[in-house]
């Protein structure tokens, strides 16, 4: 889970609801303050228990480079409604929604980025080939199921919800298991209140199903490589979710560019936003100069 360090939206960012054939999706849209969008748009997808707010620290810098940037809540996350069919809370099902969101950005094919579990979801969008894309970035996202302490956290949340997947039970889980650790982490009271609000707004069924997908994801690197799309693998040097060496090996298999963010862990979008934004802008700008990409 990324923990935003601030919640105030820059002047160039506005909240919005994106309507797709598969349902409504809550979003934050950043646009250049002046000069218009000279570059193609970008779409940012958060991780498990995350939200569009995880990208607030990136949005203004990315937009100042001359492109519109949209960060979303996936279905069932925070301010996006849950899916009518719980069986669709899978990387494939959620990936179809991401594709539909990309198609609503009417100023051309997008640069797609997925953070953590959002990377596992977004790669399904890429593998499907159903949506024209300019590039794909895996940010702090590995080739297969997550392991280590973060796997225990996801599995523990799903186990605590059990079969009683209601918002009342989710509130009990927060009070019993998450309230004190979050407070003890020393976050600002405003951020603490946001983390509670965000967790309790998540769709409980979605939390369980997405945790199951995160813990059982197969390695689809070979399938992703066949997409022949410009790719970037970006992660913090101290990532504690997927081992950095696993992400480096994935980048090599994909033939992807690779950026290791100094001093960052699993959320370079929060921990080193300027470095991350600069790396993304440079990659996206280089990609737009390549011949033969979708127009």
PDB file of C-alpha atoms in Angstrom:
ATOM      1  CA  UNK A   1       0.000   0.000   0.000  1.00  0.00           C
ATOM      2  CA  UNK A   2       1.293   3.434  -0.914  1.00  0.00           C
ATOM      3  CA  UNK A   3       0.779   6.097   1.727  1.00  0.00           C
ATOM      4  CA  UNK A   4       0.473   9.568   0.185  1.00  0.00           C
ATOM      5  CA  UNK A   5       2.414  12.249   2.020  1.00  0.00           C
ATOM      6  CA  UNK A   6      -0.138  14.928   1.156  1.00  0.00           C
ATOM      7  CA  UNK A   7      -3.667  15.063  -0.241  1.00  0.00           C
ATOM      8  CA  UNK A   8      -4.029  18.640  -1.497  1.00  0.00           C
ATOM      9  CA  UNK A   9      -4.529  18.574  -5.243  1.00  0.00           C
ATOM     10  CA  UNK A  10      -2.317  20.812  -7.390  1.00  0.00           C
ATOM     11  CA  UNK A  11      -4.166  23.478  -9.337  1.00  0.00           C
ATOM     12  CA  UNK A  12      -3.788  21.491 -12.569  1.00  0.00           C
ATOM     13  CA  UNK A  13      -5.542  18.402 -11.132  1.00  0.00           C
ATOM     14  CA  UNK A  14      -9.274  17.801 -10.909  1.00  0.00           C
ATOM     15  CA  UNK A  15     -11.323  14.828  -9.728  1.00  0.00           C
ATOM     16  CA  UNK A  16     -13.681  13.240 -12.226  1.00  0.00           C
ATOM     17  CA  UNK A  17     -15.787  10.188 -12.973  1.00  0.00           C
ATOM     18  CA  UNK A  18     -15.012   8.257 -16.150  1.00  0.00           C
ATOM     19  CA  UNK A  19     -17.940   6.380 -17.646  1.00  0.00           C
ATOM     20  CA  UNK A  20     -17.124   3.129 -19.451  1.00  0.00           C
ATOM     21  CA  UNK A  21     -19.285   0.297 -20.812  1.00  0.00           C
ATOM     22  CA  UNK A  22     -18.100  -1.751 -17.816  1.00  0.00           C
ATOM     23  CA  UNK A  23     -19.017   0.842 -15.192  1.00  0.00           C
ATOM     24  CA  UNK A  24     -17.922   4.133 -13.683  1.00  0.00           C
ATOM     25  CA  UNK A  25     -14.341   4.725 -12.563  1.00  0.00           C
ATOM     26  CA  UNK A  26     -13.170   7.498 -10.216  1.00  0.00           C
ATOM     27  CA  UNK A  27     -10.129   9.413 -11.428  1.00  0.00           C
ATOM     28  CA  UNK A  28      -7.820  12.363 -10.986  1.00  0.00           C
ATOM     29  CA  UNK A  29      -6.943  14.159 -14.227  1.00  0.00           C
ATOM     30  CA  UNK A  30      -3.922  16.441 -14.515  1.00  0.00           C
ATOM     31  CA  UNK A  31      -3.550  18.725 -17.522  1.00  0.00           C
ATOM     32  CA  UNK A  32      -0.766  21.128 -18.512  1.00  0.00           C
ATOM     33  CA  UNK A  33      -1.247  24.515 -16.878  1.00  0.00           C
ATOM     34  CA  UNK A  34      -0.320  26.290 -20.098  1.00  0.00           C
ATOM     35  CA  UNK A  35       0.595  25.513 -23.661  1.00  0.00           C
ATOM     36  CA  UNK A  36      -1.729  22.553 -24.109  1.00  0.00           C
ATOM     37  CA  UNK A  37      -0.879  18.870 -24.285  1.00  0.00           C
ATOM     38  CA  UNK A  38       2.024  18.453 -26.700  1.00  0.00           C
ATOM     39  CA  UNK A  39       2.516  14.771 -25.861  1.00  0.00           C
ATOM     40  CA  UNK A  40       0.320  11.705 -25.667  1.00  0.00           C
ATOM     41  CA  UNK A  41      -1.639  11.003 -22.464  1.00  0.00           C
ATOM     42  CA  UNK A  42      -0.740   8.630 -19.658  1.00  0.00           C
ATOM     43  CA  UNK A  43      -2.928   6.350 -17.543  1.00  0.00           C
ATOM     44  CA  UNK A  44      -1.802   5.323 -14.043  1.00  0.00           C
ATOM     45  CA  UNK A  45      -3.194   2.259 -12.221  1.00  0.00           C
ATOM     46  CA  UNK A  46      -2.656   1.770  -8.456  1.00  0.00           C
ATOM     47  CA  UNK A  47      -1.848  -1.345  -6.466  1.00  0.00           C
ATOM     48  CA  UNK A  48      -3.786  -3.512  -4.035  1.00  0.00           C
ATOM     49  CA  UNK A  49      -5.495  -1.393  -1.320  1.00  0.00           C
ATOM     50  CA  UNK A  50      -4.170   1.664  -3.145  1.00  0.00           C
ATOM     51  CA  UNK A  51      -5.953   4.452  -4.994  1.00  0.00           C
ATOM     52  CA  UNK A  52      -5.517   7.321  -7.425  1.00  0.00           C
ATOM     53  CA  UNK A  53      -4.213   9.464  -4.555  1.00  0.00           C
ATOM     54  CA  UNK A  54      -1.017   7.379  -4.557  1.00  0.00           C
ATOM     55  CA  UNK A  55       0.032   9.368  -7.628  1.00  0.00           C
ATOM     56  CA  UNK A  56      -0.726  12.905  -6.412  1.00  0.00           C
ATOM     57  CA  UNK A  57       2.950  13.731  -5.929  1.00  0.00           C
ATOM     58  CA  UNK A  58       3.678  12.833  -9.585  1.00  0.00           C
ATOM     59  CA  UNK A  59       0.778  14.456 -11.369  1.00  0.00           C
ATOM     60  CA  UNK A  60       1.834  18.099 -11.591  1.00  0.00           C
ATOM     61  CA  UNK A  61       5.378  17.311 -12.717  1.00  0.00           C
ATOM     62  CA  UNK A  62       4.152  14.854 -15.332  1.00  0.00           C
ATOM     63  CA  UNK A  63       1.572  17.318 -16.645  1.00  0.00           C
ATOM     64  CA  UNK A  64       4.093  20.176 -16.784  1.00  0.00           C
ATOM     65  CA  UNK A  65       5.989  18.106 -19.341  1.00  0.00           C
ATOM     66  CA  UNK A  66       3.108  18.655 -21.747  1.00  0.00           C
ATOM     67  CA  UNK A  67       0.700  15.737 -21.391  1.00  0.00           C
ATOM     68  CA  UNK A  68      -2.566  14.935 -19.668  1.00  0.00           C
ATOM     69  CA  UNK A  69      -2.245  12.270 -16.989  1.00  0.00           C
ATOM     70  CA  UNK A  70      -5.095  10.272 -15.475  1.00  0.00           C
ATOM     71  CA  UNK A  71      -4.826   8.253 -12.254  1.00  0.00           C
ATOM     72  CA  UNK A  72      -7.715   5.975 -11.329  1.00  0.00           C
ATOM     73  CA  UNK A  73      -9.238   3.802  -8.644  1.00  0.00           C
ATOM     74  CA  UNK A  74      -9.805   0.329 -10.043  1.00  0.00           C
ATOM     75  CA  UNK A  75     -13.352  -1.039  -9.647  1.00  0.00           C
ATOM     76  CA  UNK A  76     -14.035  -1.747  -5.982  1.00  0.00           C
ATOM     77  CA  UNK A  77     -11.203   0.526  -4.838  1.00  0.00           C
ATOM     78  CA  UNK A  78     -11.978   3.618  -2.777  1.00  0.00           C
ATOM     79  CA  UNK A  79     -14.290   5.842  -4.862  1.00  0.00           C
ATOM     80  CA  UNK A  80     -14.901   3.498  -7.819  1.00  0.00           C
ATOM     81  CA  UNK A  81     -18.039   1.342  -7.520  1.00  0.00           C
ATOM     82  CA  UNK A  82     -17.648  -2.401  -7.149  1.00  0.00           C
ATOM     83  CA  UNK A  83     -18.162  -4.821 -10.001  1.00  0.00           C
ATOM     84  CA  UNK A  84     -21.592  -6.494 -10.346  1.00  0.00           C
ATOM     85  CA  UNK A  85     -19.945  -9.893 -10.861  1.00  0.00           C
ATOM     86  CA  UNK A  86     -17.439 -10.755  -8.090  1.00  0.00           C
ATOM     87  CA  UNK A  87     -15.776 -13.274 -10.417  1.00  0.00           C
ATOM     88  CA  UNK A  88     -14.425 -10.327 -12.431  1.00  0.00           C
ATOM     89  CA  UNK A  89     -12.079  -9.208  -9.631  1.00  0.00           C
ATOM     90  CA  UNK A  90      -9.189 -10.875 -11.428  1.00  0.00           C
ATOM     91  CA  UNK A  91      -6.283  -9.391 -13.364  1.00  0.00           C
ATOM     92  CA  UNK A  92      -8.052 -10.343 -16.596  1.00  0.00           C
ATOM     93  CA  UNK A  93     -11.417  -8.893 -15.569  1.00  0.00           C
ATOM     94  CA  UNK A  94      -9.945  -5.711 -14.152  1.00  0.00           C
ATOM     95  CA  UNK A  95      -7.621  -5.473 -17.146  1.00  0.00           C
ATOM     96  CA  UNK A  96     -10.633  -5.206 -19.429  1.00  0.00           C
ATOM     97  CA  UNK A  97     -11.853  -2.226 -17.411  1.00  0.00           C
ATOM     98  CA  UNK A  98      -8.440  -0.572 -17.727  1.00  0.00           C
ATOM     99  CA  UNK A  99      -8.673  -1.037 -21.475  1.00  0.00           C
ATOM    100  CA  UNK A 100     -12.075   0.642 -21.569  1.00  0.00           C
ATOM    101  CA  UNK A 101     -10.746   3.562 -19.529  1.00  0.00           C
ATOM    102  CA  UNK A 102      -7.846   3.939 -21.964  1.00  0.00           C
ATOM    103  CA  UNK A 103     -10.311   4.164 -24.835  1.00  0.00           C
ATOM    104  CA  UNK A 104     -12.124   7.084 -23.178  1.00  0.00           C
ATOM    105  CA  UNK A 105      -8.983   9.222 -23.382  1.00  0.00           C
ATOM    106  CA  UNK A 106      -9.914  10.654 -26.748  1.00  0.00           C
ATOM    107  CA  UNK A 107      -6.611  12.379 -27.510  1.00  0.00           C
ATOM    108  CA  UNK A 108      -4.937   9.232 -28.757  1.00  0.00           C
ATOM    109  CA  UNK A 109      -3.324   6.010 -27.541  1.00  0.00           C
ATOM    110  CA  UNK A 110      -1.936   6.167 -24.004  1.00  0.00           C
ATOM    111  CA  UNK A 111       1.171   5.348 -22.049  1.00  0.00           C
ATOM    112  CA  UNK A 112      -0.040   2.762 -19.520  1.00  0.00           C
ATOM    113  CA  UNK A 113       1.533   2.362 -16.067  1.00  0.00           C
ATOM    114  CA  UNK A 114       0.656  -0.182 -13.398  1.00  0.00           C
ATOM    115  CA  UNK A 115       1.980  -0.045  -9.840  1.00  0.00           C
ATOM    116  CA  UNK A 116       2.378  -3.312  -7.898  1.00  0.00           C
ATOM    117  CA  UNK A 117      -0.865  -5.315  -8.276  1.00  0.00           C
ATOM    118  CA  UNK A 118      -1.890  -2.691 -10.817  1.00  0.00           C
ATOM    119  CA  UNK A 119       1.015  -3.934 -12.922  1.00  0.00           C
ATOM    120  CA  UNK A 120      -0.350  -7.480 -12.889  1.00  0.00           C
ATOM    121  CA  UNK A 121      -3.726  -6.092 -13.940  1.00  0.00           C
ATOM    122  CA  UNK A 122      -2.404  -3.723 -16.609  1.00  0.00           C
ATOM    123  CA  UNK A 123      -0.233  -6.381 -18.217  1.00  0.00           C
ATOM    124  CA  UNK A 124      -3.460  -8.252 -19.006  1.00  0.00           C
ATOM    125  CA  UNK A 125      -4.633  -5.148 -20.866  1.00  0.00           C
ATOM    126  CA  UNK A 126      -1.396  -5.225 -22.843  1.00  0.00           C
ATOM    127  CA  UNK A 127      -1.413  -8.984 -23.501  1.00  0.00           C
ATOM    128  CA  UNK A 128      -5.009  -8.876 -24.763  1.00  0.00           C
ATOM    129  CA  UNK A 129      -4.017  -6.512 -27.568  1.00  0.00           C
ATOM    130  CA  UNK A 130      -7.544  -5.108 -27.560  1.00  0.00           C
ATOM    131  CA  UNK A 131      -6.487  -1.496 -26.992  1.00  0.00           C
ATOM    132  CA  UNK A 132      -3.847   0.517 -28.879  1.00  0.00           C
ATOM    133  CA  UNK A 133      -1.106   1.592 -26.480  1.00  0.00           C
ATOM    134  CA  UNK A 134       2.110   3.582 -26.843  1.00  0.00           C
ATOM    135  CA  UNK A 135       4.075   2.027 -23.989  1.00  0.00           C
ATOM    136  CA  UNK A 136       3.782   0.021 -20.793  1.00  0.00           C
ATOM    137  CA  UNK A 137       5.511   0.672 -17.479  1.00  0.00           C
ATOM    138  CA  UNK A 138       5.670  -1.858 -14.664  1.00  0.00           C
ATOM    139  CA  UNK A 139       6.381   0.124 -11.504  1.00  0.00           C
ATOM    140  CA  UNK A 140       7.428  -1.966  -8.499  1.00  0.00           C
ATOM    141  CA  UNK A 141       5.592  -4.947  -9.964  1.00  0.00           C
ATOM    142  CA  UNK A 142       6.997  -8.423 -10.400  1.00  0.00           C
ATOM    143  CA  UNK A 143       6.597 -11.291 -12.849  1.00  0.00           C
ATOM    144  CA  UNK A 144       4.282 -13.427 -10.715  1.00  0.00           C
ATOM    145  CA  UNK A 145       2.701 -13.776  -7.270  1.00  0.00           C
ATOM    146  CA  UNK A 146       3.941 -11.517  -4.499  1.00  0.00           C
ATOM    147  CA  UNK A 147       5.817 -13.078  -1.586  1.00  0.00           C
ATOM    148  CA  UNK A 148       7.314 -12.216   1.785  1.00  0.00           C
ATOM    149  CA  UNK A 149       5.736  -9.895   4.370  1.00  0.00           C
ATOM    150  CA  UNK A 150       3.464  -8.220   1.850  1.00  0.00           C
ATOM    151  CA  UNK A 151       2.042 -11.596   0.865  1.00  0.00           C
ATOM    152  CA  UNK A 152       1.331 -12.251   4.530  1.00  0.00           C
ATOM    153  CA  UNK A 153      -0.385  -8.864   4.807  1.00  0.00           C
ATOM    154  CA  UNK A 154      -2.640  -9.508   1.810  1.00  0.00           C
ATOM    155  CA  UNK A 155      -3.427 -13.049   2.917  1.00  0.00           C
ATOM    156  CA  UNK A 156      -4.083 -11.873   6.454  1.00  0.00           C
ATOM    157  CA  UNK A 157      -6.553  -9.229   5.296  1.00  0.00           C
ATOM    158  CA  UNK A 158      -8.422 -11.751   3.156  1.00  0.00           C
ATOM    159  CA  UNK A 159      -8.462 -14.288   6.005  1.00  0.00           C
ATOM    160  CA  UNK A 160      -9.716 -11.691   8.486  1.00  0.00           C
ATOM    161  CA  UNK A 161     -12.634 -10.835   6.211  1.00  0.00           C
ATOM    162  CA  UNK A 162     -13.332 -14.546   5.767  1.00  0.00           C
ATOM    163  CA  UNK A 163     -16.776 -15.334   4.435  1.00  0.00           C
ATOM    164  CA  UNK A 164     -18.381 -12.308   6.095  1.00  0.00           C
ATOM    165  CA  UNK A 165     -17.456  -9.880   3.368  1.00  0.00           C
ATOM    166  CA  UNK A 166     -19.409  -6.854   4.532  1.00  0.00           C
ATOM    167  CA  UNK A 167     -18.460  -3.261   5.198  1.00  0.00           C
ATOM    168  CA  UNK A 168     -19.316  -3.780   8.861  1.00  0.00           C
ATOM    169  CA  UNK A 169     -16.816  -6.630   9.045  1.00  0.00           C
ATOM    170  CA  UNK A 170     -14.248  -4.524   7.168  1.00  0.00           C
ATOM    171  CA  UNK A 171     -14.619  -1.809   9.806  1.00  0.00           C
ATOM    172  CA  UNK A 172     -14.062  -4.408  12.524  1.00  0.00           C
ATOM    173  CA  UNK A 173     -10.910  -5.589  10.760  1.00  0.00           C
ATOM    174  CA  UNK A 174      -9.614  -2.022  10.583  1.00  0.00           C
ATOM    175  CA  UNK A 175     -10.316  -1.438  14.288  1.00  0.00           C
ATOM    176  CA  UNK A 176      -8.850  -4.758  15.428  1.00  0.00           C
ATOM    177  CA  UNK A 177      -5.840  -5.087  13.149  1.00  0.00           C
ATOM    178  CA  UNK A 178      -4.990  -1.874  11.289  1.00  0.00           C
ATOM    179  CA  UNK A 179      -5.888   1.128  13.453  1.00  0.00           C
ATOM    180  CA  UNK A 180      -3.008   0.970  15.919  1.00  0.00           C
ATOM    181  CA  UNK A 181      -0.259  -0.050  13.460  1.00  0.00           C
ATOM    182  CA  UNK A 182      -1.291   2.809  11.182  1.00  0.00           C
ATOM    183  CA  UNK A 183      -1.322   5.299  14.035  1.00  0.00           C
ATOM    184  CA  UNK A 184       1.994   3.978  15.361  1.00  0.00           C
ATOM    185  CA  UNK A 185       3.626   4.504  11.961  1.00  0.00           C
ATOM    186  CA  UNK A 186       3.607   8.222  12.717  1.00  0.00           C
ATOM    187  CA  UNK A 187       1.566   9.417   9.743  1.00  0.00           C
ATOM    188  CA  UNK A 188      -0.077  12.823   9.931  1.00  0.00           C
ATOM    189  CA  UNK A 189      -3.620  12.697  11.416  1.00  0.00           C
ATOM    190  CA  UNK A 190      -5.071  13.841   8.079  1.00  0.00           C
ATOM    191  CA  UNK A 191      -3.319  10.973   6.276  1.00  0.00           C
ATOM    192  CA  UNK A 192      -4.384   8.518   8.981  1.00  0.00           C
ATOM    193  CA  UNK A 193      -8.008   9.586   8.523  1.00  0.00           C
ATOM    194  CA  UNK A 194      -7.661   9.203   4.749  1.00  0.00           C
ATOM    195  CA  UNK A 195      -6.182   5.699   5.038  1.00  0.00           C
ATOM    196  CA  UNK A 196      -9.086   4.641   7.246  1.00  0.00           C
ATOM    197  CA  UNK A 197     -11.635   6.221   4.899  1.00  0.00           C
ATOM    198  CA  UNK A 198     -10.025   4.599   1.882  1.00  0.00           C
ATOM    199  CA  UNK A 199      -9.837   1.137   3.423  1.00  0.00           C
ATOM    200  CA  UNK A 200     -13.449   1.212   4.592  1.00  0.00           C
ATOM    201  CA  UNK A 201     -14.631   2.415   1.169  1.00  0.00           C
ATOM    202  CA  UNK A 202     -13.083  -0.587  -0.589  1.00  0.00           C
ATOM    203  CA  UNK A 203     -15.477  -3.291  -1.716  1.00  0.00           C
ATOM    204  CA  UNK A 204     -14.905  -6.183   0.761  1.00  0.00           C
ATOM    205  CA  UNK A 205     -15.485  -8.870  -1.863  1.00  0.00           C
ATOM    206  CA  UNK A 206     -13.065  -7.094  -4.141  1.00  0.00           C
ATOM    207  CA  UNK A 207     -10.397  -6.996  -1.423  1.00  0.00           C
ATOM    208  CA  UNK A 208     -10.593 -10.761  -0.949  1.00  0.00           C
ATOM    209  CA  UNK A 209     -10.683 -11.623  -4.648  1.00  0.00           C
ATOM    210  CA  UNK A 210      -7.844  -9.263  -5.515  1.00  0.00           C
ATOM    211  CA  UNK A 211      -5.735 -10.636  -2.645  1.00  0.00           C
ATOM    212  CA  UNK A 212      -6.292 -14.142  -3.977  1.00  0.00           C
ATOM    213  CA  UNK A 213      -5.183 -13.009  -7.438  1.00  0.00           C
ATOM    214  CA  UNK A 214      -2.120 -11.250  -6.037  1.00  0.00           C
ATOM    215  CA  UNK A 215      -1.097 -14.384  -4.141  1.00  0.00           C
ATOM    216  CA  UNK A 216      -1.599 -16.761  -7.058  1.00  0.00           C
ATOM    217  CA  UNK A 217      -0.537 -14.756 -10.122  1.00  0.00           C
ATOM    218  CA  UNK A 218       1.334 -16.867 -12.696  1.00  0.00           C
ATOM    219  CA  UNK A 219       4.442 -15.675 -14.484  1.00  0.00           C
ATOM    220  CA  UNK A 220       3.255 -14.202 -17.772  1.00  0.00           C
ATOM    221  CA  UNK A 221       6.474 -12.461 -18.727  1.00  0.00           C
ATOM    222  CA  UNK A 222       6.851 -14.476 -21.933  1.00  0.00           C
ATOM    223  CA  UNK A 223       3.291 -13.589 -22.978  1.00  0.00           C
ATOM    224  CA  UNK A 224       3.921  -9.925 -22.215  1.00  0.00           C
ATOM    225  CA  UNK A 225       7.158  -9.936 -24.239  1.00  0.00           C
ATOM    226  CA  UNK A 226       5.214 -10.987 -27.326  1.00  0.00           C
ATOM    227  CA  UNK A 227       3.286  -7.706 -27.191  1.00  0.00           C
ATOM    228  CA  UNK A 228       6.307  -5.984 -28.798  1.00  0.00           C
ATOM    229  CA  UNK A 229       5.488  -2.729 -27.015  1.00  0.00           C
ATOM    230  CA  UNK A 230       8.089  -0.321 -25.615  1.00  0.00           C
ATOM    231  CA  UNK A 231       8.344  -1.157 -21.918  1.00  0.00           C
ATOM    232  CA  UNK A 232       9.929   0.238 -18.787  1.00  0.00           C
ATOM    233  CA  UNK A 233      10.538  -1.603 -15.519  1.00  0.00           C
ATOM    234  CA  UNK A 234      10.942   0.944 -12.712  1.00  0.00           C
ATOM    235  CA  UNK A 235      11.392   0.136  -9.031  1.00  0.00           C
ATOM    236  CA  UNK A 236      13.054   1.334  -5.858  1.00  0.00           C
ATOM    237  CA  UNK A 237      16.467  -0.008  -4.969  1.00  0.00           C
ATOM    238  CA  UNK A 238      15.027  -1.169  -1.632  1.00  0.00           C
ATOM    239  CA  UNK A 239      11.780  -2.684  -2.910  1.00  0.00           C
ATOM    240  CA  UNK A 240      10.439  -5.050  -0.252  1.00  0.00           C
ATOM    241  CA  UNK A 241       7.625  -6.575  -2.282  1.00  0.00           C
ATOM    242  CA  UNK A 242       9.150  -8.221  -5.361  1.00  0.00           C
ATOM    243  CA  UNK A 243      12.937  -8.621  -5.051  1.00  0.00           C
ATOM    244  CA  UNK A 244      14.845  -6.104  -7.182  1.00  0.00           C
ATOM    245  CA  UNK A 245      16.763  -8.952  -8.807  1.00  0.00           C
ATOM    246  CA  UNK A 246      13.481 -10.562  -9.914  1.00  0.00           C
ATOM    247  CA  UNK A 247      12.359  -7.276 -11.474  1.00  0.00           C
ATOM    248  CA  UNK A 248      15.737  -6.870 -13.176  1.00  0.00           C
ATOM    249  CA  UNK A 249      15.462 -10.376 -14.655  1.00  0.00           C
ATOM    250  CA  UNK A 250      11.930  -9.611 -15.842  1.00  0.00           C
ATOM    251  CA  UNK A 251      13.152  -6.438 -17.542  1.00  0.00           C
ATOM    252  CA  UNK A 252      15.866  -8.413 -19.332  1.00  0.00           C
ATOM    253  CA  UNK A 253      13.360 -10.993 -20.586  1.00  0.00           C
ATOM    254  CA  UNK A 254      11.038  -8.242 -21.785  1.00  0.00           C
ATOM    255  CA  UNK A 255      13.844  -6.318 -23.468  1.00  0.00           C
ATOM    256  CA  UNK A 256      12.584  -3.380 -21.409  1.00  0.00           C
ATOM    257  CA  UNK A 257      14.334  -0.275 -20.251  1.00  0.00           C
ATOM    258  CA  UNK A 258      15.078  -0.383 -16.531  1.00  0.00           C
ATOM    259  CA  UNK A 259      15.277   2.378 -13.938  1.00  0.00           C
ATOM    260  CA  UNK A 260      16.254   1.755 -10.324  1.00  0.00           C
ATOM    261  CA  UNK A 261      15.225   4.677  -8.108  1.00  0.00           C
ATOM    262  CA  UNK A 262      17.842   5.400  -5.411  1.00  0.00           C
ATOM    263  CA  UNK A 263      16.573   5.535  -1.844  1.00  0.00           C
ATOM    264  CA  UNK A 264      13.089   4.316  -2.761  1.00  0.00           C
ATOM    265  CA  UNK A 265      11.364   1.106  -1.714  1.00  0.00           C
ATOM    266  CA  UNK A 266       8.018  -0.177  -3.021  1.00  0.00           C
ATOM    267  CA  UNK A 267       6.434   3.209  -3.777  1.00  0.00           C
ATOM    268  CA  UNK A 268       8.840   5.432  -5.731  1.00  0.00           C
ATOM    269  CA  UNK A 269       5.766   7.458  -6.719  1.00  0.00           C
ATOM    270  CA  UNK A 270       5.623   8.605  -3.071  1.00  0.00           C
ATOM    271  CA  UNK A 271       9.189   8.123  -1.871  1.00  0.00           C
ATOM    272  CA  UNK A 272      10.997   9.804  -4.787  1.00  0.00           C
ATOM    273  CA  UNK A 273       8.330  11.512  -6.914  1.00  0.00           C
ATOM    274  CA  UNK A 274      10.576  13.961  -8.784  1.00  0.00           C
ATOM    275  CA  UNK A 275      13.077  11.288  -9.802  1.00  0.00           C
ATOM    276  CA  UNK A 276      10.244   8.989 -10.802  1.00  0.00           C
ATOM    277  CA  UNK A 277       8.411  11.653 -12.788  1.00  0.00           C
ATOM    278  CA  UNK A 278      11.582  12.605 -14.641  1.00  0.00           C
ATOM    279  CA  UNK A 279      12.295   8.975 -15.543  1.00  0.00           C
ATOM    280  CA  UNK A 280       8.749   8.443 -16.788  1.00  0.00           C
ATOM    281  CA  UNK A 281       8.711  11.632 -18.841  1.00  0.00           C
ATOM    282  CA  UNK A 282      12.040  10.781 -20.459  1.00  0.00           C
ATOM    283  CA  UNK A 283      10.858   7.270 -21.345  1.00  0.00           C
ATOM    284  CA  UNK A 284       7.506   8.435 -22.682  1.00  0.00           C
ATOM    285  CA  UNK A 285       9.102  11.195 -24.776  1.00  0.00           C
ATOM    286  CA  UNK A 286      11.622   8.763 -26.278  1.00  0.00           C
ATOM    287  CA  UNK A 287       8.832   6.335 -27.055  1.00  0.00           C
ATOM    288  CA  UNK A 288       6.814   8.926 -28.947  1.00  0.00           C
ATOM    289  CA  UNK A 289       9.738   9.422 -31.316  1.00  0.00           C
ATOM    290  CA  UNK A 290       9.849   5.743 -32.292  1.00  0.00           C
ATOM    291  CA  UNK A 291       8.509   4.858 -35.764  1.00  0.00           C
ATOM    292  CA  UNK A 292       5.598   2.529 -36.318  1.00  0.00           C
ATOM    293  CA  UNK A 293       3.676   3.140 -33.080  1.00  0.00           C
ATOM    294  CA  UNK A 294      -0.136   3.533 -32.973  1.00  0.00           C
ATOM    295  CA  UNK A 295      -1.352   6.958 -34.011  1.00  0.00           C
TER     296      UNK A 295
END
